[in-house]
Structures are given as C-alpha cells and as structure tokens.
CSV table of C-alpha atoms and ligand atoms in Angstrom, one decimal:
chain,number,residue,atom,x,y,z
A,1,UNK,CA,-29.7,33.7,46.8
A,2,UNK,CA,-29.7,30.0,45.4
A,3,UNK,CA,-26.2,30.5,44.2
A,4,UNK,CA,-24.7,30.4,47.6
A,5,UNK,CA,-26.8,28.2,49.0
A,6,UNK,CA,-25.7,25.9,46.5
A,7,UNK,CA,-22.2,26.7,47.2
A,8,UNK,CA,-22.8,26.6,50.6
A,9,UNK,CA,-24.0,22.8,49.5
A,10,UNK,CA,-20.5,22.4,48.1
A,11,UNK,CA,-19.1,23.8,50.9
A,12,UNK,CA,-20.7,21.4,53.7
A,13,UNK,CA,-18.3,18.3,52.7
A,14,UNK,CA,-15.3,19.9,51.5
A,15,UNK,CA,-12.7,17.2,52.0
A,16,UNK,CA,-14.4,14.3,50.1
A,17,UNK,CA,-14.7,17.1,47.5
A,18,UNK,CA,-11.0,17.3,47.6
A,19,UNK,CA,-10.2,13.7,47.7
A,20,UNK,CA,-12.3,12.7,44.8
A,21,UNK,CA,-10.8,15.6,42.6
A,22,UNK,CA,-7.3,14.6,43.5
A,23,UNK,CA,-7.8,10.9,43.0
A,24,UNK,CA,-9.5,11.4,39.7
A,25,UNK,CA,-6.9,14.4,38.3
A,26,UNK,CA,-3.8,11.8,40.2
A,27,UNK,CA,-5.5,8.7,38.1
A,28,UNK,CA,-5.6,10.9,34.7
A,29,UNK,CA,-2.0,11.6,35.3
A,30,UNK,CA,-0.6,8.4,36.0
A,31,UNK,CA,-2.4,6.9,32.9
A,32,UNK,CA,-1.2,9.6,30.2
A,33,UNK,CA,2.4,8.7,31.9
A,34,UNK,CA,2.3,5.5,32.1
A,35,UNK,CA,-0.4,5.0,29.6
A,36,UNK,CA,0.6,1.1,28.7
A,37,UNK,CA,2.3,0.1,25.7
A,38,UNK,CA,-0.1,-2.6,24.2
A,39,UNK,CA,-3.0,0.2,24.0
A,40,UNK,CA,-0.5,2.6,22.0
A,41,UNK,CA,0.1,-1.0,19.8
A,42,UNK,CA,-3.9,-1.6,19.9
A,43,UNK,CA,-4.2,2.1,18.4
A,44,UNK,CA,-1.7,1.6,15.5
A,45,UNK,CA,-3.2,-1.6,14.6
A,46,UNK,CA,-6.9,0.4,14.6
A,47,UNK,CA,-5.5,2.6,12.3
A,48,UNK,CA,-4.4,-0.2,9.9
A,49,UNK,CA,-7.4,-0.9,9.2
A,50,UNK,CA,-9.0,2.1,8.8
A,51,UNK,CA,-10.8,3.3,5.5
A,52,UNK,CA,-7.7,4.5,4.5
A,53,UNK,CA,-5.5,1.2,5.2
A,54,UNK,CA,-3.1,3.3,8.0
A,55,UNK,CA,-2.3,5.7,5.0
A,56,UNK,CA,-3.4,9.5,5.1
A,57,UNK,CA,-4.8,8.8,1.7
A,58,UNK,CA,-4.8,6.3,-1.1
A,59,UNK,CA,-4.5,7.6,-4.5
A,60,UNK,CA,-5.3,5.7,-8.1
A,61,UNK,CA,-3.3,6.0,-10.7
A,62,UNK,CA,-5.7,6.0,-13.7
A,63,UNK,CA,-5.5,7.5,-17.4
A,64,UNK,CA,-9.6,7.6,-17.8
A,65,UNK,CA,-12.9,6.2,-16.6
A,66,UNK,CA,-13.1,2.5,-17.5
A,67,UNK,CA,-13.8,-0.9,-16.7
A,68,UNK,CA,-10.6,-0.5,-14.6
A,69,UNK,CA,-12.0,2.4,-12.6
A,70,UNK,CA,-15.3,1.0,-12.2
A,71,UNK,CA,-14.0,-2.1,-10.9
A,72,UNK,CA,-11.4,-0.8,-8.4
A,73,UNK,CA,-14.5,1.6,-6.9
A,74,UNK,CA,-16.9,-1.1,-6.6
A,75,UNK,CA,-14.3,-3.4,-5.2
A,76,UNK,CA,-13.1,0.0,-2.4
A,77,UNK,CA,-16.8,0.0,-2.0
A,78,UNK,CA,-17.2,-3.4,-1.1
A,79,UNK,CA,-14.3,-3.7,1.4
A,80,UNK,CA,-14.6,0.1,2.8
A,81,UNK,CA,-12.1,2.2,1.2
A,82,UNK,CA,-11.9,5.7,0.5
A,83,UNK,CA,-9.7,6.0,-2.6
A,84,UNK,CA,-9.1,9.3,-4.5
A,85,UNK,CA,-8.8,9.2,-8.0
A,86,UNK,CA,-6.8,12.2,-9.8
A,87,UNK,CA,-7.6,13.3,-12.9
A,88,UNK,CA,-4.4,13.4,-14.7
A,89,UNK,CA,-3.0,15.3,-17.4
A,90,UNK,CA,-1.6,14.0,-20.0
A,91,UNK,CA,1.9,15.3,-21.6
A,92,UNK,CA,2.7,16.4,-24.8
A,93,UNK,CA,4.5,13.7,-27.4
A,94,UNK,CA,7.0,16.1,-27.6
A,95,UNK,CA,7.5,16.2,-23.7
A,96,UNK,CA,7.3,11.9,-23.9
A,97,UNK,CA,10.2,11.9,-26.7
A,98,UNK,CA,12.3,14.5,-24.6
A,99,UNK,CA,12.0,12.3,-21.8
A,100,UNK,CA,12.2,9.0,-23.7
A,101,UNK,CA,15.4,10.2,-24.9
A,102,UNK,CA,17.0,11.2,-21.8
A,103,UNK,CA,20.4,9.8,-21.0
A,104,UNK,CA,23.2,8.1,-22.8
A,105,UNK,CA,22.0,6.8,-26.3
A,106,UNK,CA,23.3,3.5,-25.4
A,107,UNK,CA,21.6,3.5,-21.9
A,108,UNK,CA,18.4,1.7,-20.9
A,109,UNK,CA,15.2,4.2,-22.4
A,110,UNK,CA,11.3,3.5,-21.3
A,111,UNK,CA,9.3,2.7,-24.4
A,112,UNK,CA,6.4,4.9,-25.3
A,113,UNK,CA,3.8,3.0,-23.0
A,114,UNK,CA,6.4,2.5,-20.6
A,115,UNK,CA,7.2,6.5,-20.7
A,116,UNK,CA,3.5,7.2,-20.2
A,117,UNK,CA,3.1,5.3,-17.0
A,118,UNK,CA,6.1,6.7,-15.8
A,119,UNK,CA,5.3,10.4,-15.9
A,120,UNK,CA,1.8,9.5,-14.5
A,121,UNK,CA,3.6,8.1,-11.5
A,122,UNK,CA,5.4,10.3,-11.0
A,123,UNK,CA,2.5,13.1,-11.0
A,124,UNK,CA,1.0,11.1,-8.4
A,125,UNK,CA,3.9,11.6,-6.1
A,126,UNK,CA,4.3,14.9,-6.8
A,127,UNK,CA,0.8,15.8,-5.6
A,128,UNK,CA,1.2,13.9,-2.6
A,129,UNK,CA,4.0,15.9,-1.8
A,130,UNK,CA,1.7,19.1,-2.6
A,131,UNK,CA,-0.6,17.6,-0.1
A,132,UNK,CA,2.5,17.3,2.4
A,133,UNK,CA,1.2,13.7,3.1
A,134,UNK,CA,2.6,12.0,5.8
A,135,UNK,CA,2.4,8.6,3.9
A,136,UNK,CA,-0.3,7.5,0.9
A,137,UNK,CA,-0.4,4.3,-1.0
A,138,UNK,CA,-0.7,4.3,-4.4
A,139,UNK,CA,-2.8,2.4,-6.5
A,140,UNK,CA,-3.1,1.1,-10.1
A,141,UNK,CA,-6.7,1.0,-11.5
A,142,UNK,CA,-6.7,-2.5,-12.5
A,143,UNK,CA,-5.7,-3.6,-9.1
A,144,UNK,CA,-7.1,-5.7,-7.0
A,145,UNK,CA,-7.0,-7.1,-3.2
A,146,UNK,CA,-8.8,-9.9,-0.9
A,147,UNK,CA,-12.0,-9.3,0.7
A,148,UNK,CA,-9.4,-9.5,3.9
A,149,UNK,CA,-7.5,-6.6,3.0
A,150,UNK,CA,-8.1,-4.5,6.4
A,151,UNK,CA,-6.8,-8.0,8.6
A,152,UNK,CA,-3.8,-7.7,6.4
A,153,UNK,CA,-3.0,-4.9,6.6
A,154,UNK,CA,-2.9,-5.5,10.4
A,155,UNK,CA,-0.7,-8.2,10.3
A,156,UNK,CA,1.4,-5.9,7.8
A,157,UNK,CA,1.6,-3.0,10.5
A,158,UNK,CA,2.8,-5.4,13.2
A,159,UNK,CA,5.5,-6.8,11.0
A,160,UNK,CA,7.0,-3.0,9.6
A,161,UNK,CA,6.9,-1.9,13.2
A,162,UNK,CA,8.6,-5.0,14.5
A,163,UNK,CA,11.1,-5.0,11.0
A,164,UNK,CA,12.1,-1.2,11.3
A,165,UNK,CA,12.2,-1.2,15.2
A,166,UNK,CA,9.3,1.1,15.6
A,167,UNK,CA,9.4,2.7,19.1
A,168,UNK,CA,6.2,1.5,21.6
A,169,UNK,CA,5.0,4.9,21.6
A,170,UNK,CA,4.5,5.5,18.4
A,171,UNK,CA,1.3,5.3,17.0
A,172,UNK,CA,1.7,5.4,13.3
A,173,UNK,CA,0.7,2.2,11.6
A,174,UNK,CA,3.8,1.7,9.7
A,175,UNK,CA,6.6,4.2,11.5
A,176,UNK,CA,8.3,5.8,9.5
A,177,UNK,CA,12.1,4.3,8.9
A,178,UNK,CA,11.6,3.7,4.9
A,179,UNK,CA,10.7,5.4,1.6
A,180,UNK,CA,8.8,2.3,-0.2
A,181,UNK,CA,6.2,-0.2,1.6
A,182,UNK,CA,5.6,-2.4,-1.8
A,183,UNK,CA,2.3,-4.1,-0.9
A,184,UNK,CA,1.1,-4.9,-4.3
A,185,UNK,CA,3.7,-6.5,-7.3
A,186,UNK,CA,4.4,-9.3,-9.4
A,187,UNK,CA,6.6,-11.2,-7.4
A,188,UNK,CA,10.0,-10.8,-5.2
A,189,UNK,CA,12.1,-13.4,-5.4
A,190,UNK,CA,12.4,-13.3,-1.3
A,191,UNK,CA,15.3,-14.5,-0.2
A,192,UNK,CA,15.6,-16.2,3.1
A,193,UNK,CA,18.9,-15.2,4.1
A,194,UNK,CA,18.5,-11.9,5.3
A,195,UNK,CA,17.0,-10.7,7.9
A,196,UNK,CA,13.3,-11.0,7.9
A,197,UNK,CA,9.6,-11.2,9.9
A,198,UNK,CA,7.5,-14.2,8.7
A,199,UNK,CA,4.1,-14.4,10.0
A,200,UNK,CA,0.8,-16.4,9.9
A,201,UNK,CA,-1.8,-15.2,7.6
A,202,UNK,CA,-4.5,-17.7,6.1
A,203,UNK,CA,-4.9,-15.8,3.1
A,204,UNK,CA,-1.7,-16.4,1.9
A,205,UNK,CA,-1.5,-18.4,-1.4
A,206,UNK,CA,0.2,-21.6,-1.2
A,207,UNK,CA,3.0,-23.0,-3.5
A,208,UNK,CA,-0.3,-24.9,-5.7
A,209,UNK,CA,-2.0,-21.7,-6.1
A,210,UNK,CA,0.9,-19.7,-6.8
A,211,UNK,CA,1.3,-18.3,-10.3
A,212,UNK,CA,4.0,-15.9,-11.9
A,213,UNK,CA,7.6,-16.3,-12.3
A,214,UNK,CA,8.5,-15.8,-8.7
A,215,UNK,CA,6.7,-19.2,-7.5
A,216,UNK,CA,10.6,-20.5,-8.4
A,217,UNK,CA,11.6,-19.0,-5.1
A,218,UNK,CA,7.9,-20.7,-3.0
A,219,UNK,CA,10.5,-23.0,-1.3
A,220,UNK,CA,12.4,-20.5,0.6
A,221,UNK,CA,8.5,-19.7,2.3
A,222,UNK,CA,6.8,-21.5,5.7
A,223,UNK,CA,3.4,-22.6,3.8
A,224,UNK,CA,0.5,-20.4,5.2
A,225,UNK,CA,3.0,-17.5,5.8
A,226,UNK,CA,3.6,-14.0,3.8
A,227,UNK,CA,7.2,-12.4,4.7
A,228,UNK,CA,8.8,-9.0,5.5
A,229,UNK,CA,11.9,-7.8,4.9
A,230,UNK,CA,14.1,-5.3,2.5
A,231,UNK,CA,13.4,-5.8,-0.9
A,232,UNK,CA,15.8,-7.4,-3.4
A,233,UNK,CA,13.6,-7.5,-7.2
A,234,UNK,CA,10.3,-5.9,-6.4
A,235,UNK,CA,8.5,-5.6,-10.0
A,236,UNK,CA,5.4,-4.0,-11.0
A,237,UNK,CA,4.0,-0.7,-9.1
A,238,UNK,CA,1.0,-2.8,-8.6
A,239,UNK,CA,0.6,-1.0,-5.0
A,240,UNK,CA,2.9,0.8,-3.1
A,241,UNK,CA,3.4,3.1,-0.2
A,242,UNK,CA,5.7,5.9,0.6
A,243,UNK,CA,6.6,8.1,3.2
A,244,UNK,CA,7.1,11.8,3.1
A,245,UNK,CA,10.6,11.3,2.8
A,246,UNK,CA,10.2,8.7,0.6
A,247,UNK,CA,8.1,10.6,-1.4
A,248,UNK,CA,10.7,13.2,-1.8
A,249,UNK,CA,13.0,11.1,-2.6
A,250,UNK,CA,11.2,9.1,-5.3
A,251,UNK,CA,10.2,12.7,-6.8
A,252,UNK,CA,14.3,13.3,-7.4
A,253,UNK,CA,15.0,9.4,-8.2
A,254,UNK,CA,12.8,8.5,-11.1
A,255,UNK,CA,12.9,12.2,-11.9
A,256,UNK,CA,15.4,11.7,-14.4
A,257,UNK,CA,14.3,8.8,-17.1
A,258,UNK,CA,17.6,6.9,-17.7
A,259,UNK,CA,15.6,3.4,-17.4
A,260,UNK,CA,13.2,1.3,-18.9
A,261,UNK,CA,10.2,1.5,-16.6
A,262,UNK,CA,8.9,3.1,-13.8
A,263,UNK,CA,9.0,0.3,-11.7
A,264,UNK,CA,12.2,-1.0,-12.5
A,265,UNK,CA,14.1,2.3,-12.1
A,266,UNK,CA,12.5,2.1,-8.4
A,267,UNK,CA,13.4,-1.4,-8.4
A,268,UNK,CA,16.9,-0.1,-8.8
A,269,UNK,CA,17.0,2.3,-6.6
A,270,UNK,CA,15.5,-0.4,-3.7
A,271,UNK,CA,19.0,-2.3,-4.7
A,272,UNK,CA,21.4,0.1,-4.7
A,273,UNK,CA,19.9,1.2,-1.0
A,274,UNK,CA,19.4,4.5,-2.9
A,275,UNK,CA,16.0,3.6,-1.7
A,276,UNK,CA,14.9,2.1,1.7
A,277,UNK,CA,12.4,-0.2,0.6
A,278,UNK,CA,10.3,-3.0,2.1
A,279,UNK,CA,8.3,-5.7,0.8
A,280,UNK,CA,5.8,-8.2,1.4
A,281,UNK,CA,6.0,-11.3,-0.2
A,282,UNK,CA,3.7,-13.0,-1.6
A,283,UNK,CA,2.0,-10.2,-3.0
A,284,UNK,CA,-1.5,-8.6,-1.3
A,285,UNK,CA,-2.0,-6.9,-4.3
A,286,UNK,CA,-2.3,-8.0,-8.0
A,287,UNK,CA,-3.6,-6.7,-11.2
A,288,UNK,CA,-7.2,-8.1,-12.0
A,289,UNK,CA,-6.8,-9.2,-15.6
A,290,UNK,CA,-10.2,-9.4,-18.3
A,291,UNK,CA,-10.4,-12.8,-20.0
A,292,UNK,CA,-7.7,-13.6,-22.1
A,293,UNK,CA,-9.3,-14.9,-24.8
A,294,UNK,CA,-10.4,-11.5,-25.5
A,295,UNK,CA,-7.7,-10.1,-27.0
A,296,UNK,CA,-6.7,-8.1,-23.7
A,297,UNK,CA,-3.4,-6.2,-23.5
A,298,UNK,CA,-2.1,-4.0,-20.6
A,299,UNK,CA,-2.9,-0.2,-20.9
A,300,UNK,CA,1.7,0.0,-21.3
A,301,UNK,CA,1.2,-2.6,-24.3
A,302,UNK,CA,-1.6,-1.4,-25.9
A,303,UNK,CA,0.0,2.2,-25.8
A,304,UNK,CA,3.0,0.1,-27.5
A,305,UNK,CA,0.8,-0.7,-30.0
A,306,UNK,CA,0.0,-4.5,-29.1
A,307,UNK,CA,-3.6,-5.5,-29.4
A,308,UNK,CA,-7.0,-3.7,-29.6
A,309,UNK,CA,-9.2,-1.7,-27.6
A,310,UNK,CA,-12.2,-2.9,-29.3
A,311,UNK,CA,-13.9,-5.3,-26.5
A,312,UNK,CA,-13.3,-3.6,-24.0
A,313,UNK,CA,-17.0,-3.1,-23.2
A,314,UNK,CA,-17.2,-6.6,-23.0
A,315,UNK,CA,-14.6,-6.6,-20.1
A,316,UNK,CA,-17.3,-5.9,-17.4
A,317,UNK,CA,-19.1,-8.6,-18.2
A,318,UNK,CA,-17.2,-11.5,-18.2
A,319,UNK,CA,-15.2,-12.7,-15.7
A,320,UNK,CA,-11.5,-12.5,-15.7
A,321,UNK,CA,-8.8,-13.6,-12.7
A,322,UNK,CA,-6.7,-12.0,-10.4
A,323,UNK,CA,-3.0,-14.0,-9.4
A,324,UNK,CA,-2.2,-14.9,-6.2
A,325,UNK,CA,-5.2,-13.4,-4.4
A,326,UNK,CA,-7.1,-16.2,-2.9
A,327,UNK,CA,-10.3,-14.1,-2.6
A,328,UNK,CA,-10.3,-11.8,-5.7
A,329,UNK,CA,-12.7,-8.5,-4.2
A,330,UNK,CA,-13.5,-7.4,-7.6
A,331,UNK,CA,-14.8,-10.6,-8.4
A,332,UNK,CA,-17.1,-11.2,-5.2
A,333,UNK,CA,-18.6,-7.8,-5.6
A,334,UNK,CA,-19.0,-8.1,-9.8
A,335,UNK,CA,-19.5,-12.0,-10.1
A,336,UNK,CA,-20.3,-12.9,-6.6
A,337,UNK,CA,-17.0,-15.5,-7.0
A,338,UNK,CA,-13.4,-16.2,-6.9
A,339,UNK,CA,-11.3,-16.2,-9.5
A,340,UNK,CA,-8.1,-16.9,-9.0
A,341,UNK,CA,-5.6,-17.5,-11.9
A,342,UNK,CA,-4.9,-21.3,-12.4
B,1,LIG,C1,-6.2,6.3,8.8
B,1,LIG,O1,-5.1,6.2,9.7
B,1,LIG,C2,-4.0,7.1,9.3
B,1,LIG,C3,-2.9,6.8,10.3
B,1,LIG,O2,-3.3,7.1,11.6
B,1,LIG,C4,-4.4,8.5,9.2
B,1,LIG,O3,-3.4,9.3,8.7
B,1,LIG,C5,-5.6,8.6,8.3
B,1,LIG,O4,-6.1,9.9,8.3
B,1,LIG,C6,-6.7,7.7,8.7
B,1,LIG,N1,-7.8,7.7,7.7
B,1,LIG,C7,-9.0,8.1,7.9
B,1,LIG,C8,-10.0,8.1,6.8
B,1,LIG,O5,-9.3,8.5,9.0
B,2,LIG,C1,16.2,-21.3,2.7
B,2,LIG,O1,16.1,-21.7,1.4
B,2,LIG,C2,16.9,-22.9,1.1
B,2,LIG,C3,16.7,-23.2,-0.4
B,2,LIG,O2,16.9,-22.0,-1.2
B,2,LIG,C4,16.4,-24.0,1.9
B,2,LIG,O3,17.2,-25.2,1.6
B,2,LIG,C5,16.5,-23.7,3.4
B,2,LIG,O4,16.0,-24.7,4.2
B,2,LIG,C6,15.8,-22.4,3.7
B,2,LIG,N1,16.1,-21.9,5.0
B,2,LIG,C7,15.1,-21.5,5.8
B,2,LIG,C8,15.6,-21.1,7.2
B,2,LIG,O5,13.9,-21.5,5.5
C-alpha cells in the first residue's frame, strides 16, 4: 500500500509541514496586501513600452497601400510595434457634399480633402468603440517616430499618471482621467503658466533643431525637456490617443461637421474643455515628408486638387525628412540615416 506509506511519510513530521505551509500562504498574503507601490509603477511603466505603446491597440489611418503604408510598417517593424491597419471605405460624393454642407452657410465647412480625412477619422473611432477598447492610439500613415519611441513613451506614462493624479494602484499606463493623449502634431504653442510636468528626455529637439511655426513659443521650454500639461492649440491628428470615454465622446463631437478640419474641430473641443485633452510638447510624432522638390503634396491637398500624384513611385527611393524627430525611424530602417528637417 505505497499510498499510505507515503502518507504515513507526510505524516511523521507534521508540524514543520504545518509551519512551512503557513509561512508560505501568510507570506503570499502579506505581499498581495501590501504588494509595494513602486512594483504596481514598475508594471505600468512595462506596459508603456509594450508592442502596443500601453495602448490595447494602435490603429492607422490610411486611404490605400502606398509609400506611406510601406514606410510606417517597416518603421513598426524596426522599433517593435504591432499596428493594425483598417481597410476603409470610402463614402459616396454625395454623402461628402451632405456633410461638407452641414451647418450654417456662413459657418466654418471642411474642404473636400479636409471632409475626406475627417469621415476616415472618424470611422477609426467608431471601430474602436466596436472593439470596446479601453484606450488605442491612432495613427496617420505618413507618420513617423524615433528609434526611442518605447523609452518615451515611458517617460510619457510617468508624466500622465503624475499630471492626472493616477492612483498608486493602478496599473494602466496612462490612467484614465482624459479623452485625448495628443502624442503626435505640429506644434502646441505650450504655455508655461499653467500647471504642467516637465521632464528630462534626450531626444527632445532643441530650440536649433526645431522647425514649424510653434518654435515661436521654444523659450517658454527647459532645453533637453518635453512638457505635459492640458492642451491649448494642438494641430494636426498626427498621433493621438483616446480613452473609452474619450472615444465616445469624440464619436458625438466631430460627429456633426460644422468646422473646417478634423483636427481643428478636436482642437476646439480641447479649448472649450468640451474635451479633456493632454499634450506633449514638442511633438514625438511627425509626419515623414518625401523630397520636396518632387512635387509632393499632402494626401488633404492633393484631394484639393494641388499637385500631382505622378512620382510617387519615386518617393521610396529618395530620401525625405521628418520635423522635430531627432532620430527619424523611417529613415534608419529605409536609408540607414537621419533626416531631420533643417
Ligand atoms: C500593452 O499594454 C496595454 C496596457 O496594459 C494592454 O492593454 C495591451 O494589450 C498590451 N499590448 C500587448 C500587445 O500585449
Ligand atoms: C515663461 O515664459 C516667459 C516668456 O514667455 C519667460 O520669461 C519665463 O521665464 C518663463 N517662466 C518659466 C517658469 O519658465
């Protein structure tokens, strides 16, 4: 009868048995209650710099397969993100003109390129609230980050949590407490009188290397810092984040035309507290642009009817330049250089 033997085995030293069980179920105990504060932070901070940046997901707004697309997956590839990339459909000209002309004739109205964009958003953010995502960050397809992206990130989750007064035991990258987390624009004119987190981060362009028509405002920066704080004039939906609430409540915001660009609509919205929005400044995120000598016009102004598509092919070959991104990641994985905008 082996079985009993070998509970008569168990049996022979019952109380160190006992104590060892107790100490190790006590020890367990004590630890998920008073499991310390700087591992829940050490968490968070993991999850910033996961493949997903401390989003659930990361979605790319893009019309069809191009240089763009190519570029932006080369450059997730390179750096370690998972992106998702819709296919989108594309309304009807008589759904654009309806929408177009929504809203007092003498009002602001999104021009045709402008009206495009828009409704794309805005299909974006209605699938991530399909997908009931807690939080996702969207992308456009030109865009483009530093080879640093994940450390940022970091720094940015320390900085939201410490800005929105995230409680220690959360473990959410970012919290919760706002609708827009605007990563990636073309400048803020930050202000320094407001309450605000500056921190340290080495990738941050200086004044010199600064270009766009924010760099008027560089002053009101510590050099070799980036800031955090409520945004005042974010423009461009370079990259941006939102919460499930924010989600929501970008969905019934720019639902409604009445404006003259995606972005700016938001931009309103961020002003009139409508939105809860934050913003780092400068920028992590920019648009990668081809050559300019090339004749290259943004996918709005070329819908406007500025410019022409016809050399495009000859975008992936020659290098273009990213603004205010110190260490462009399209260009190290496509050129093997940097290729910042002078
Ligand atoms: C990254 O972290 C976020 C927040 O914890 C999480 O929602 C997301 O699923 C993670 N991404 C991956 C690919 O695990
Ligand atoms: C804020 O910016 C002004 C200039 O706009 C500058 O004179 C001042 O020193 C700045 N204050 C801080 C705390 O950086």
């Amino acid at each position: 009868m082996p079985a009993l033997k070998a509970r008569r085995g168990f049996r022979a030293q019952p109380f160190r048995y006992f104590v060892i069980g107790f100490g190790l179920v006590f020890l367990t105990c004590y630890y998920l209650v008073h499991e310390p504060a700087s591992s829940v932070r050490t968490r968070s901070k993991d999850a910033a710099r996961n493949s997903t940046l401390g989003f659930q997901k990361i979605l790319v707004l893009s019309k069809s397969p191009s240089w763009r697309t190519r570029g932006l997956k080369a450059a997730a590839a390179y750096t370690g993100l998972d992106v998702e990339i819709p296919v989108q459909s594309l309304p009807t000209p008589e759904f654009i003109q309806v929408f177009r002309d929504l809203g007092p004739a003498e009002g602001k109205h999104p021009g045709l390129g402008q009206a495009y964009n828009w409704l794309a958003h805005l299909d974006l953010v209605k699938y991530a609230i399909a997908l009931d995502l807690e939080t996702v960050l969207i992308l456009e397809d030109d865009a483009d980050w530093d080879v640093s992206i994940k450390h940022q990130m970091q720094l940015i989750s320390s900085a939201v949590r410490e800005f929105t007064f995230v409680d220690e035991e959360d473990e959410t990258p970012y919290g919760k407490s706002w609708d827009i987390l605007w990563i990636g624009h073309s400048g803020e004119p930050t202000d320094n009188n407001t309450r605000r987190i500056e921190f340290k981060d080495p990738s941050a362009p200086l004044e010199a290397e600064y270009t766009g028509w924010a760099k008027k405002y560089f002053h009101r920066f510590t050099p070799g810092t980036r800031v955090m704080q409520r945004s005042v004039n974010p423009v461009g939906t370079i990259g941006y984040a939102l919460t499930k609430r924010g989600a929501k409540k970008v969905a019934i915001w720019a639902g409604k035309g009445e404006d003259e660009a995606y972005d700016i609509h938001l931009m309103h919205g961020c002003r009139s507290k409508d939105l809860s929005c934050l913003v780092v400044t400068p920028e992590l995120m920019h648009h990668y642009v081809p050559p300019r000598d090339f004749g290259y016009v943004s996918e709005v102004a070329g819908v406007n009817g500025a410019g022409s598509r016809a050399e495009e092919d000859d975008f992936e070959k020659l290098m273009g330049s990213t603004p205010n991104v110190l260490h462009s990641t399209r260009c190290r994985v496509l050129f093997g250089s940097t290729c910042l905008r002078k």
